[in-house]
Every structure is written in C-alpha cells, then in structure tokens.
Tab-separated table of C-alpha atoms and ligand atoms in Angstrom:
chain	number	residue	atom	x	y	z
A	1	UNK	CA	51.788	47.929	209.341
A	2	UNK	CA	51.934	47.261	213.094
A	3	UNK	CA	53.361	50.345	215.338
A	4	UNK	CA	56.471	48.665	216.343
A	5	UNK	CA	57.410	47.813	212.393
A	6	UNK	CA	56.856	51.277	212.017
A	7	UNK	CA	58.317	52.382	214.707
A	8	UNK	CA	61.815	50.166	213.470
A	9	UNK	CA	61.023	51.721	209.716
A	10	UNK	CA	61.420	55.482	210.599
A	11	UNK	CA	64.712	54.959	212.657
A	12	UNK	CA	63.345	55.916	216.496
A	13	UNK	CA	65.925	55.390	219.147
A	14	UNK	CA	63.234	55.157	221.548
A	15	UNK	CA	59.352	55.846	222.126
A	16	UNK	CA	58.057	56.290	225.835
A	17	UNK	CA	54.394	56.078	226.452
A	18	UNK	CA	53.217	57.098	230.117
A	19	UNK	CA	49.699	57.153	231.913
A	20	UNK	CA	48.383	58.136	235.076
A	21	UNK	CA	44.664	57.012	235.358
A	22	UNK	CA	44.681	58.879	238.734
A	23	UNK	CA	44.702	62.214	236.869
A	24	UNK	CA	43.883	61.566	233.304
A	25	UNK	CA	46.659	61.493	231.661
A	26	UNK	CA	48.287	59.637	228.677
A	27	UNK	CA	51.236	60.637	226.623
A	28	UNK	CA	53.831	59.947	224.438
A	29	UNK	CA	57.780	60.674	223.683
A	30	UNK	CA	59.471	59.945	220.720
A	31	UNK	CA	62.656	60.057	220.057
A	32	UNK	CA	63.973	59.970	216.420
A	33	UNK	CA	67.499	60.432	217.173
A	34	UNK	CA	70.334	61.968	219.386
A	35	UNK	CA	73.455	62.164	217.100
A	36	UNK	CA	73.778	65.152	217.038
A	37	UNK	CA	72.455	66.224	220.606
A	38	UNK	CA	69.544	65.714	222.930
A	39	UNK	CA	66.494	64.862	220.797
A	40	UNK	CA	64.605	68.536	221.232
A	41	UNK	CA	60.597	68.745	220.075
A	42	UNK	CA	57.464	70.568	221.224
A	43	UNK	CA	54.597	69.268	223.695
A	44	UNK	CA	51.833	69.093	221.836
A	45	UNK	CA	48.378	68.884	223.819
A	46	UNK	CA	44.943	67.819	221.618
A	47	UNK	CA	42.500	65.293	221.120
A	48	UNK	CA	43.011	62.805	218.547
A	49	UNK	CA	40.515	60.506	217.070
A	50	UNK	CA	42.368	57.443	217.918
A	51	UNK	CA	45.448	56.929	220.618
A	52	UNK	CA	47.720	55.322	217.643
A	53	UNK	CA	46.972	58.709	215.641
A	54	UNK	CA	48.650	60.684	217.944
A	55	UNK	CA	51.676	58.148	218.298
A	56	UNK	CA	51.786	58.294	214.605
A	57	UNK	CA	51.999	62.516	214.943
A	58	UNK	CA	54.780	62.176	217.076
A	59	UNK	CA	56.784	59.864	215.309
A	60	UNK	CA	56.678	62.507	212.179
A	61	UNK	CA	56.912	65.163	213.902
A	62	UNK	CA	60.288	63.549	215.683
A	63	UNK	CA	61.691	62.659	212.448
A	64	UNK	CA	61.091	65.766	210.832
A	65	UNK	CA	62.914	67.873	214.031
A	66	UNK	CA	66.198	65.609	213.519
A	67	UNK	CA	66.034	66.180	209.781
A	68	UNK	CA	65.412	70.623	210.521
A	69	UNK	CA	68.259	70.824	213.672
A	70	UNK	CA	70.577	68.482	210.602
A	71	UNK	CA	70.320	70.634	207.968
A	72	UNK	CA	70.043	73.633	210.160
A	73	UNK	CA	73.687	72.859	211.410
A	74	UNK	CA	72.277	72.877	214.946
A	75	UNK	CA	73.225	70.626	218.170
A	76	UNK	CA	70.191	69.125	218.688
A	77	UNK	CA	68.663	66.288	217.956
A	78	UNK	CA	64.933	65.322	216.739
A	79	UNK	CA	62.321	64.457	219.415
A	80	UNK	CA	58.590	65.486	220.323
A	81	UNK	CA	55.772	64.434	222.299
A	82	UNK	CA	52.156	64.151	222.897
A	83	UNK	CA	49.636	64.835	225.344
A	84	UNK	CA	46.277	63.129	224.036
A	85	UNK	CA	43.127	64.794	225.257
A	86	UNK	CA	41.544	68.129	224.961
A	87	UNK	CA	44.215	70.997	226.053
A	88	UNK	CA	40.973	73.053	227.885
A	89	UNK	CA	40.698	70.099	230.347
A	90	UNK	CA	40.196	71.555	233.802
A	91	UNK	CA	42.908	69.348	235.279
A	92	UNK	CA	45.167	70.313	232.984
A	93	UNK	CA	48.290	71.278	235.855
A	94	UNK	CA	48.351	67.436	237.163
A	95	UNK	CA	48.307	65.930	233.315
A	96	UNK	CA	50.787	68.404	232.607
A	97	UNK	CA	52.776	67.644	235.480
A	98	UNK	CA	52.456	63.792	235.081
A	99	UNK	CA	54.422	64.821	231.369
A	100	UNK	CA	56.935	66.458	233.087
A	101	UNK	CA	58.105	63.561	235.164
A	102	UNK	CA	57.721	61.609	231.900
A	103	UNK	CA	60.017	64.017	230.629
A	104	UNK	CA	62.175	63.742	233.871
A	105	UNK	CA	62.512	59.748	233.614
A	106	UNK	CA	64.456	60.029	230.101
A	107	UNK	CA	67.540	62.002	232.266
A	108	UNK	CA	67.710	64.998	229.187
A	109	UNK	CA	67.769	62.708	226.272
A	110	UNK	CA	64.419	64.824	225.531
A	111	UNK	CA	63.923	68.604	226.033
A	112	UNK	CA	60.062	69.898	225.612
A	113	UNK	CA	59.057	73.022	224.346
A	114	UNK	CA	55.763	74.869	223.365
A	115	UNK	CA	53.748	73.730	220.785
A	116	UNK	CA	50.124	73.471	219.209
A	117	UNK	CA	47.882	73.066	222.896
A	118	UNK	CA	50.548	74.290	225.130
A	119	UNK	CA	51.312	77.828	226.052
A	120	UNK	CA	54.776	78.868	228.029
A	121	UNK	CA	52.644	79.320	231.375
A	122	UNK	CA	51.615	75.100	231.016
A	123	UNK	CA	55.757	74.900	230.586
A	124	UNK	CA	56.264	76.463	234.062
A	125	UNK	CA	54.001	73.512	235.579
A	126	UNK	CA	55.827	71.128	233.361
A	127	UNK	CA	59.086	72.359	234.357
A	128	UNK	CA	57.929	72.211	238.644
A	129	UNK	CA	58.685	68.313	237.534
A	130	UNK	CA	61.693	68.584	235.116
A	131	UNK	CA	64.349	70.842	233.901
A	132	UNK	CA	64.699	69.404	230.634
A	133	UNK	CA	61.927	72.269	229.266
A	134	UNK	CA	62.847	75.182	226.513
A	135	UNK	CA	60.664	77.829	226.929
A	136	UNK	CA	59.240	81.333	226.208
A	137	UNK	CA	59.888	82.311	230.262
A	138	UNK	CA	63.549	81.120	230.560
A	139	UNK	CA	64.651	83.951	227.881
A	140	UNK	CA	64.673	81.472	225.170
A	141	UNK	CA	61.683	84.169	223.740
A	142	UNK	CA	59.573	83.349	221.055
A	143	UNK	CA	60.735	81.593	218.060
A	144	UNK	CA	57.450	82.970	215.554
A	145	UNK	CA	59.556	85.701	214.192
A	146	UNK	CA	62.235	84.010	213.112
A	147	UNK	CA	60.422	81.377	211.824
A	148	UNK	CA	58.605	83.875	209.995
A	149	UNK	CA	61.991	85.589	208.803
A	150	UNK	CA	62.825	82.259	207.929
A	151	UNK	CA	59.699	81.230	205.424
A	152	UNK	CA	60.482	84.531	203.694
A	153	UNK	CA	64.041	83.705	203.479
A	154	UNK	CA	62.713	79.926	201.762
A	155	UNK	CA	60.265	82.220	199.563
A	156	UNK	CA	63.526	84.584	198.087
A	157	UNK	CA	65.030	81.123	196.803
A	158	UNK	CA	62.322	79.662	195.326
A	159	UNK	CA	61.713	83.074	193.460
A	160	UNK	CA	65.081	82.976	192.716
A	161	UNK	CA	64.338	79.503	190.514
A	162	UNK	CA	61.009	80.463	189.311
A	163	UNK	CA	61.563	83.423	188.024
A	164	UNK	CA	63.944	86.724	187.800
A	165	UNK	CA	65.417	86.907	190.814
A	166	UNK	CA	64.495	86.539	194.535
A	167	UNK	CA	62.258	89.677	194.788
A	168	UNK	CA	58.824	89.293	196.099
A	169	UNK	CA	57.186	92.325	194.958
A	170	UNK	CA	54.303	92.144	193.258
A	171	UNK	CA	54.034	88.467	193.626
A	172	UNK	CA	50.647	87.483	194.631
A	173	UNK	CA	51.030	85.287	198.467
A	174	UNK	CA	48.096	83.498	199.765
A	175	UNK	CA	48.715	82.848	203.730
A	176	UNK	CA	46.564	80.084	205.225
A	177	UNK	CA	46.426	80.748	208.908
A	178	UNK	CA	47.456	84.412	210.734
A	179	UNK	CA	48.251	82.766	213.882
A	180	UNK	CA	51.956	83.511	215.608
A	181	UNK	CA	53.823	83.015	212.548
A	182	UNK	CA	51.536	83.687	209.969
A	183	UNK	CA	51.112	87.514	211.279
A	184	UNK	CA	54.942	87.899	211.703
A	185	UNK	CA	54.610	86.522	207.922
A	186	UNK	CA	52.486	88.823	206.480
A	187	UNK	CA	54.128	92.162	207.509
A	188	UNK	CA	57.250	91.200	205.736
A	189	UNK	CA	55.086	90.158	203.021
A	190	UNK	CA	53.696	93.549	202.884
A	191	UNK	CA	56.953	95.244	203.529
A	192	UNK	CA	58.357	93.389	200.592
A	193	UNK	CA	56.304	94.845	198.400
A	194	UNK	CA	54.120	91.208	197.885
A	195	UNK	CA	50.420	91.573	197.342
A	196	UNK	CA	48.819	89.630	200.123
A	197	UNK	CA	45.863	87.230	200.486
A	198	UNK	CA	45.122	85.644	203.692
A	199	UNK	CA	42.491	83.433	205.639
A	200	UNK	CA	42.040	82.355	209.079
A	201	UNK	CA	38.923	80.360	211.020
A	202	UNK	CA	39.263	82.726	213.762
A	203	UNK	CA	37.678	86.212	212.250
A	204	UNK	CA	39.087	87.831	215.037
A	205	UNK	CA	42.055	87.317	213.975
A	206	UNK	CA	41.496	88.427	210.496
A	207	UNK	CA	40.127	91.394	211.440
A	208	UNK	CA	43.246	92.279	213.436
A	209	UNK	CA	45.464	91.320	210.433
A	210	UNK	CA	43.004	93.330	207.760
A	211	UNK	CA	42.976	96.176	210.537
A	212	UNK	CA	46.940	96.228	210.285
A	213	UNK	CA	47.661	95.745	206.430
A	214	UNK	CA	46.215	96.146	202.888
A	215	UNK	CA	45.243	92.478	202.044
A	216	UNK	CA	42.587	90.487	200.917
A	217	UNK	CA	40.716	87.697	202.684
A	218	UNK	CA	39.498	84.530	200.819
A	219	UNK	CA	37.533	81.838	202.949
A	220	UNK	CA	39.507	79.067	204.115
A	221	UNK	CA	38.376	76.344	201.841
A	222	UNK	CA	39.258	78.820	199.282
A	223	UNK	CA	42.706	79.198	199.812
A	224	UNK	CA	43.845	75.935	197.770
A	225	UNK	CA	42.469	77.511	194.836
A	226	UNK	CA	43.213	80.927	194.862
A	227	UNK	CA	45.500	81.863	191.676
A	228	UNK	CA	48.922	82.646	193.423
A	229	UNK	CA	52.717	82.418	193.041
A	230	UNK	CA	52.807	81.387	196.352
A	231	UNK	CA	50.577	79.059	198.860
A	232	UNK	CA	52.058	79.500	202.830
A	233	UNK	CA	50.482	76.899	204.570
A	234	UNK	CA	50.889	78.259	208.207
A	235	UNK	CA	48.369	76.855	209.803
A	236	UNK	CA	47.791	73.304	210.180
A	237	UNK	CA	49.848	69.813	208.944
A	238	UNK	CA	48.656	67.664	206.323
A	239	UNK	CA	47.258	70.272	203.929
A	240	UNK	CA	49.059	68.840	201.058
A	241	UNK	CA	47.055	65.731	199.755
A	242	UNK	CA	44.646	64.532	196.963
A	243	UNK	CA	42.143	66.604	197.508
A	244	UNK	CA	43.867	69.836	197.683
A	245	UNK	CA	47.323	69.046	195.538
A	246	UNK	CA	44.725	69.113	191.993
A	247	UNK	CA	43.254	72.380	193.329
A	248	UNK	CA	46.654	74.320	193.847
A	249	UNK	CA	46.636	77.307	191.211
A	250	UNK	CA	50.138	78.299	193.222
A	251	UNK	CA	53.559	77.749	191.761
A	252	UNK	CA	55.385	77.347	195.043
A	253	UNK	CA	54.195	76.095	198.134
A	254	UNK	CA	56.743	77.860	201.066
A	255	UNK	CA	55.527	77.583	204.368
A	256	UNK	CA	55.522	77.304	208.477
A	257	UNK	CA	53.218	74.524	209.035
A	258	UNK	CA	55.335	70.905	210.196
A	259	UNK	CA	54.352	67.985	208.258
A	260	UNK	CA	52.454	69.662	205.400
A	261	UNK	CA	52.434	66.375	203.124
A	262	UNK	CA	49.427	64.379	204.116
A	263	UNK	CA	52.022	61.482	203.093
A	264	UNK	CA	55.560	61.398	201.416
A	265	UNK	CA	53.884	60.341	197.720
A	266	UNK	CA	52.503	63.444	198.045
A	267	UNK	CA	56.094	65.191	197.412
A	268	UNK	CA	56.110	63.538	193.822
A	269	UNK	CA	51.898	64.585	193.629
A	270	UNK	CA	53.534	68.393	193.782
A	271	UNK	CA	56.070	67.538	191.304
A	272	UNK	CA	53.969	66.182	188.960
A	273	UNK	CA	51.970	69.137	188.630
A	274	UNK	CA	55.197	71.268	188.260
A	275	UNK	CA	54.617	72.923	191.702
A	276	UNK	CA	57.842	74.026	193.784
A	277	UNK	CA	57.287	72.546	196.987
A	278	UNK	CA	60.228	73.818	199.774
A	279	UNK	CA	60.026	70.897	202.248
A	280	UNK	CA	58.257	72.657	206.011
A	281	UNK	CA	61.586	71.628	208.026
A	282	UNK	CA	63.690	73.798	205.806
A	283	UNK	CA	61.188	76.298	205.642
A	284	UNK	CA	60.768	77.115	209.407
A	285	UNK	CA	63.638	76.080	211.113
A	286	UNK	CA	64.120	79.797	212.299
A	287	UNK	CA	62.182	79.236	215.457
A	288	UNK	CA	64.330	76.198	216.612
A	289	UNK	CA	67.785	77.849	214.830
A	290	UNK	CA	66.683	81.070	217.184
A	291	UNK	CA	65.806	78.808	220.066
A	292	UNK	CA	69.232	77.324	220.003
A	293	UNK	CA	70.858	80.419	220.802
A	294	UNK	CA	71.175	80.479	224.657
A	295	UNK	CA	72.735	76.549	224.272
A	296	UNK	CA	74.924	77.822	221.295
A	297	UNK	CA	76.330	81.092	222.985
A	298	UNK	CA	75.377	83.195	219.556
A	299	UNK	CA	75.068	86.327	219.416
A	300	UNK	CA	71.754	88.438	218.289
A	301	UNK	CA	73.828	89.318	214.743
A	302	UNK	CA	74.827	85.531	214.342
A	303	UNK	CA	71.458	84.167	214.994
A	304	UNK	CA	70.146	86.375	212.192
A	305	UNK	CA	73.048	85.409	209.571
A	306	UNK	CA	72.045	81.641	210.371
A	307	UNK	CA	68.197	82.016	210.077
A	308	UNK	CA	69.000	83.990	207.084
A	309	UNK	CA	70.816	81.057	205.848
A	310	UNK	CA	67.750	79.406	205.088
A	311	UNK	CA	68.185	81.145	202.037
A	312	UNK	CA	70.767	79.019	200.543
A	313	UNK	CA	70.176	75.939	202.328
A	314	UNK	CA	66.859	76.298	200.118
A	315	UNK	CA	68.654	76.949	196.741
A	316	UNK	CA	71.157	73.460	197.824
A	317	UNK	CA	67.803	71.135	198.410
A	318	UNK	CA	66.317	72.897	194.919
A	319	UNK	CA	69.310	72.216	193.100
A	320	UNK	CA	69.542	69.192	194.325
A	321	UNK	CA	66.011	68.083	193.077
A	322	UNK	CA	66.763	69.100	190.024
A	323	UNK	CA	69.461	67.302	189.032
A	324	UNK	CA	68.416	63.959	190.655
A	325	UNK	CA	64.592	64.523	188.901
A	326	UNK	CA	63.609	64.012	192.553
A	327	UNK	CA	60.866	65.505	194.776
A	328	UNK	CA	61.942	68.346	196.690
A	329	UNK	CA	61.033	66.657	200.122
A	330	UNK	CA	63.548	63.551	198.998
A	331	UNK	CA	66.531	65.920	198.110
A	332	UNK	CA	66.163	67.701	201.765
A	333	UNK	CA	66.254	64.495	203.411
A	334	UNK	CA	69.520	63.014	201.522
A	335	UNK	CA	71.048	66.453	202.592
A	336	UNK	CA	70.399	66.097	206.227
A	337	UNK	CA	71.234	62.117	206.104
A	338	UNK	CA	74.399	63.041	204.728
A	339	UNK	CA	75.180	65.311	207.719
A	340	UNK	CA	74.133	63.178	210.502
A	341	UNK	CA	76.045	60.371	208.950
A	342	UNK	CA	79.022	62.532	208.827
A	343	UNK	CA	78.929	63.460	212.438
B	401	NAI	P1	49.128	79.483	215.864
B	401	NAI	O1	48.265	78.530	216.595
B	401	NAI	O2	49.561	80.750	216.527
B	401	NAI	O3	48.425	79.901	214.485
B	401	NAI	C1	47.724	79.033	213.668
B	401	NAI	C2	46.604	79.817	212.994
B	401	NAI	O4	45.977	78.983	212.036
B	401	NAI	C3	45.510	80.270	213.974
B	401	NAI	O5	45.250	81.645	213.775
B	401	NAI	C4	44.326	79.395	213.596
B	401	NAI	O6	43.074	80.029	213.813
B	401	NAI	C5	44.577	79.166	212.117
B	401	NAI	N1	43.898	78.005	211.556
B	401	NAI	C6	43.655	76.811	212.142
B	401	NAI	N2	43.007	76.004	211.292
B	401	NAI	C7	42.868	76.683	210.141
B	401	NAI	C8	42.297	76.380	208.881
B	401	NAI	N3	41.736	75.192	208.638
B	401	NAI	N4	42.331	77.325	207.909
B	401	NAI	C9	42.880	78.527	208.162
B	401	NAI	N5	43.434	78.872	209.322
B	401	NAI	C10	43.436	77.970	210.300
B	401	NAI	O7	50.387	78.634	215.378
B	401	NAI	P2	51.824	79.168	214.906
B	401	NAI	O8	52.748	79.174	216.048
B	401	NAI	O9	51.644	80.394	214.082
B	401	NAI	O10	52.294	77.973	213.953
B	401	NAI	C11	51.700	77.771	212.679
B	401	NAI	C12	52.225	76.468	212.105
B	401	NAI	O11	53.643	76.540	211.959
B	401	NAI	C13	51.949	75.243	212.974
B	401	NAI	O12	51.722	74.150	212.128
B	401	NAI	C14	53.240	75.052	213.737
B	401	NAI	O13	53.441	73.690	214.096
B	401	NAI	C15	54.265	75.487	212.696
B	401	NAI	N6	55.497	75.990	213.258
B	401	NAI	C16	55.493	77.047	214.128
B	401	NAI	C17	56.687	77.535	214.630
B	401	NAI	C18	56.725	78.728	215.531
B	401	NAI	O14	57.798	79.337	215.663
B	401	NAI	N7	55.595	79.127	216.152
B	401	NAI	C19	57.985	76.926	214.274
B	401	NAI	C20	57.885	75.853	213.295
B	401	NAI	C21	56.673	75.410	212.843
C-alpha cells in the first residue's frame, strides 16, 4: 500500500514533512485528529532504517494518542512527530530548531512534547522557535510516575478478571526495561507485595534497580519466556509479534511501552493463546492524563482520581472483549470511537 492510501486508511487530518538540507534536518508531523482538541504527541528523535519507517511510526503513534486522550476523557487530540537521524548528532540545536518552526507553521494544531531521543533541555531549543511545546521545564513535570501509577492501576483490573481479586501480591511480574517508567514501576511492584523480575540492556541501570529492591534479573531475550502472571513491556514498541507471542509463558501482558503489537493481527495472536492483553494506550495514559493538568485546571487530588481511573476504564475495554469474543485492542478502540463520535 502506497503512503498516501495509508495515510487516507488510518483517518490523518494532516501529515507535514519538513527539511532543511542547510542543517540536516528532516522531519515529520502527523496529525490523527483534533476533535477533541489540538492533536498533542511527543518528538521523537532516532535513526530509522528507511525515511517511510519513521513516517509509518508516526502515523501509529498519532493514532494511538487520539485513541489514549479519547478514552482518557482528556481535551486533546492525537498527534506526534519525528525527527529522523541519530539524536547524538552534534548539530542537534539547529535540527531541533528547524522542528520547532515546523511545529510553529501548523499555528497550535500540534503541541510537542518529550519523547524517546529528546530530553526537556532539546524542548527549550525547540520552544526558542515555537510555543506550541509541553514540557518537563514549564511545570508540566514528568509524566513517568503517573504513567507508572497508571500500568499498576491496568494490572489491578486484569487481576481482577484473572483471578481473585485485584491484589498483586505474590504474583510473579516480569518488567522489560527499568528506564523512567519502568523504575517508578517496579517500586510499586515491590510495595504491592508482587515478586519482581526485571531486565534492562543498560546494566547500569540494573544494578541501580537490584541495588534498590529485592528482584531478580533475567537477560533480555529471556524475558518473553520467563513463567509469569504478568509481562510489562516498558521498554520498546513492537515487542508483541510472531516470534515472541508463542514464547509468552505470561497470562497478562500490562504495560508502558506505545505500540506494543508489532501489527493489529497480533491482538487476536494474544487471544488465541488465551493471554490478557490490556491495549498500551489504556495502559499508560497517566503521563498524558497528568500532563493535561496545567490546561485542565485540576487539582493534585483530581489528577490522581483520574489516573486512578485507569482502573475501570480497563475492566469496561475487558468486559467489552468478552462479550463481543473480540481482541482486547479492538474493544478499546470501539470505546474511544464511540466518544470522539459523540463529541
Ligand atoms: P526510558 O528510555 O526512560 O526507558 C526505557 C528503558 O528500556 C531503558 O532503560 C532502556 O535501556 C531499556 N531498553 C531498551 N531496549 C531494551 C530491550 N531490548 N530490552 C530491555 N530493555 C531495553 O523510557 P520511558 O520513559 O521509561 O518509557 C518506556 C516506554 O513507555 C517507551 O516505549 C515510551 O514510549 C512509553 N511511554 C512512556 C511514558 C512516560 O511517561 N515516560 C508515557 C507513555 C508511554
């Protein structure tokens, strides 16, 4: 399929591409859709193997931000873009500023934020060309804890339909990736009374998180297989495929990463194999509920009842699957359609 037929097939109001030769830079915007507010996403800033890969990237990722902020009850719509090249560059300040007027030329029908490649300090040289930037340095703070609150909140509800209740203790939760949200993750793990495994690529990190709390490291290839109630993919996207859907020993898959199905068969893959997969954009919306809080006016207290909310929101797209025999995935998305199309 050609880029603009899939472009027209996932619904994008509008995809911007910009370049500056003079400085290096290419990049992309996508917006997915704006009816419920301007189309909010992360900047994301790495090296893809080929220019329509990362076009592809920010198309999903778009999609999936309209379907989180829709279910999420939030005033935002979905958008995100994409820097292509390698984030270390040493001219990163003019390719970062080139985005920014990017940014600038859609008039706030797109607000950045921080993502994979881009750290709030890259946002301040974005935002010298645009004001339409979210960020860790204008008191928005950082959204990892409550997305973390968030994935434990999704892991309470699919206990609650596994088994006895939504109590984690003694449940055995394997955590791929101890990054930002993955740390948060694995303290209220702990303090839930869950036994913990984790793994990481950077040892550093692991030490850090084995220095902190009683758990056990696996290697990271390991992780897929590792005999768990739960797999938390909080690490990278596109975990969830044929190679690693036949090696799952979990019985829930509840975590941070965006975009964890490689594809959207692989939603019925997980069914198949009786695995309770809680779609990623119900899972961590706590970092872009908390991140709406300066726009919304909420307080500290109502921020935390709406993260917290996850919690049934979860249970609704679960009970939902159920009774339609659908993948989990497909029951999320009819709930969000059905809000944007009520709005
Ligand atoms: P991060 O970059 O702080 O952490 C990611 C961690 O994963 C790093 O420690 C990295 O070394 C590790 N990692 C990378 N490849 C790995 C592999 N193959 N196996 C094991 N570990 C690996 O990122 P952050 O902020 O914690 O986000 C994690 C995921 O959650 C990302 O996919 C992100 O898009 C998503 N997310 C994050 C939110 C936030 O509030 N930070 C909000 C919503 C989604």
């Amino acid at each position: 399929m050609g880029m603009l037929d899939r472009i027209e097939e996932m619904g994008h109001e509008r995809v911007v591409v910009g370049q500056d030769a003079r400085v290096g830079y290419r990049g992309v915007i996508a917006i997915h859709d704006t009816t419920l507010g301007p189309a909010v996403g992360g900047i994301r800033f790495m090296p893809y193997a080929h220019p329509d890969d990362a076009l592809v990237d920010a198309l999903r990722l778009s999609r999936a931000m309209t379907l989180k902020c829709a279910l999420a009850g939030l005033a935002w719509g979905g958008g995100k873009s994409v820097i292509l090249g390698d984030p270390r560059e040493r001219n990163r300040i003019p390719i970062l500023r080139a985005h920014g007027r990017l940014i600038e030329s859609l008039s706030g029908l797109y607000v950045g934020a921080e993502d994979v490649g881009t750290s709030p300090e890259d946002l301040e040289h974005v935002r010298r060309e645009t004001s339409h930037v979210a960020g860790v340095l204008d008191g928005t703070g950082d959204p990892a804890p409550a997305t973390a609150r968030g994935v434990l909140q999704a892991m309470r509800a699919a206990a609650s339909r596994l088994w006895d209740g939504p109590a984690l203790a003694g449940r055995r939760v394997a955590v791929q990736g101890c990054g930002s949200v993955g740390s948060h993750l694995v303290a209220l793990l702990v303090e839930a009374g869950a036994e913990v495994l984790v793994t990481d690529v950077d040892r550093d990190r692991l030490r850090g998180i084995r220095e902190r709390h009683p758990v056990e490291v696996v290697e990271p290839e390991e992780i897929y297989g590792v005999a768990c109630h739960i797999l938390a993919p909080c690490a990278l996207g596109g975990v969830l495929h044929d190679g690693t859907i036949p090696r799952l020993q979990a019985e829930a898959v509840v975590g941070a990463a965006n975009n964890q199905l490689a594809e959207d068969r692989h939603d019925l893959a997980l069914k198949e194999r009786d695995i309770l997969y809680v779609p990623d954009f119900v899972a961590n919306a706590g970092g872009v509920i908390d991140g709406h809080r300066l726009a919304a006016g909420w307080s500290e207290e109502q921020t935390a009842q709406r993260v917290a909310a996850i919690h049934d929101m979860t249970l609704a797209v679960l009970r939902l699957a159920e009774a339609e025999d659908s993948g989990t995935q497909a029951a999320a998305e009819v709930l969000a359609l059905q809000r944007l199309r009520r709005e």
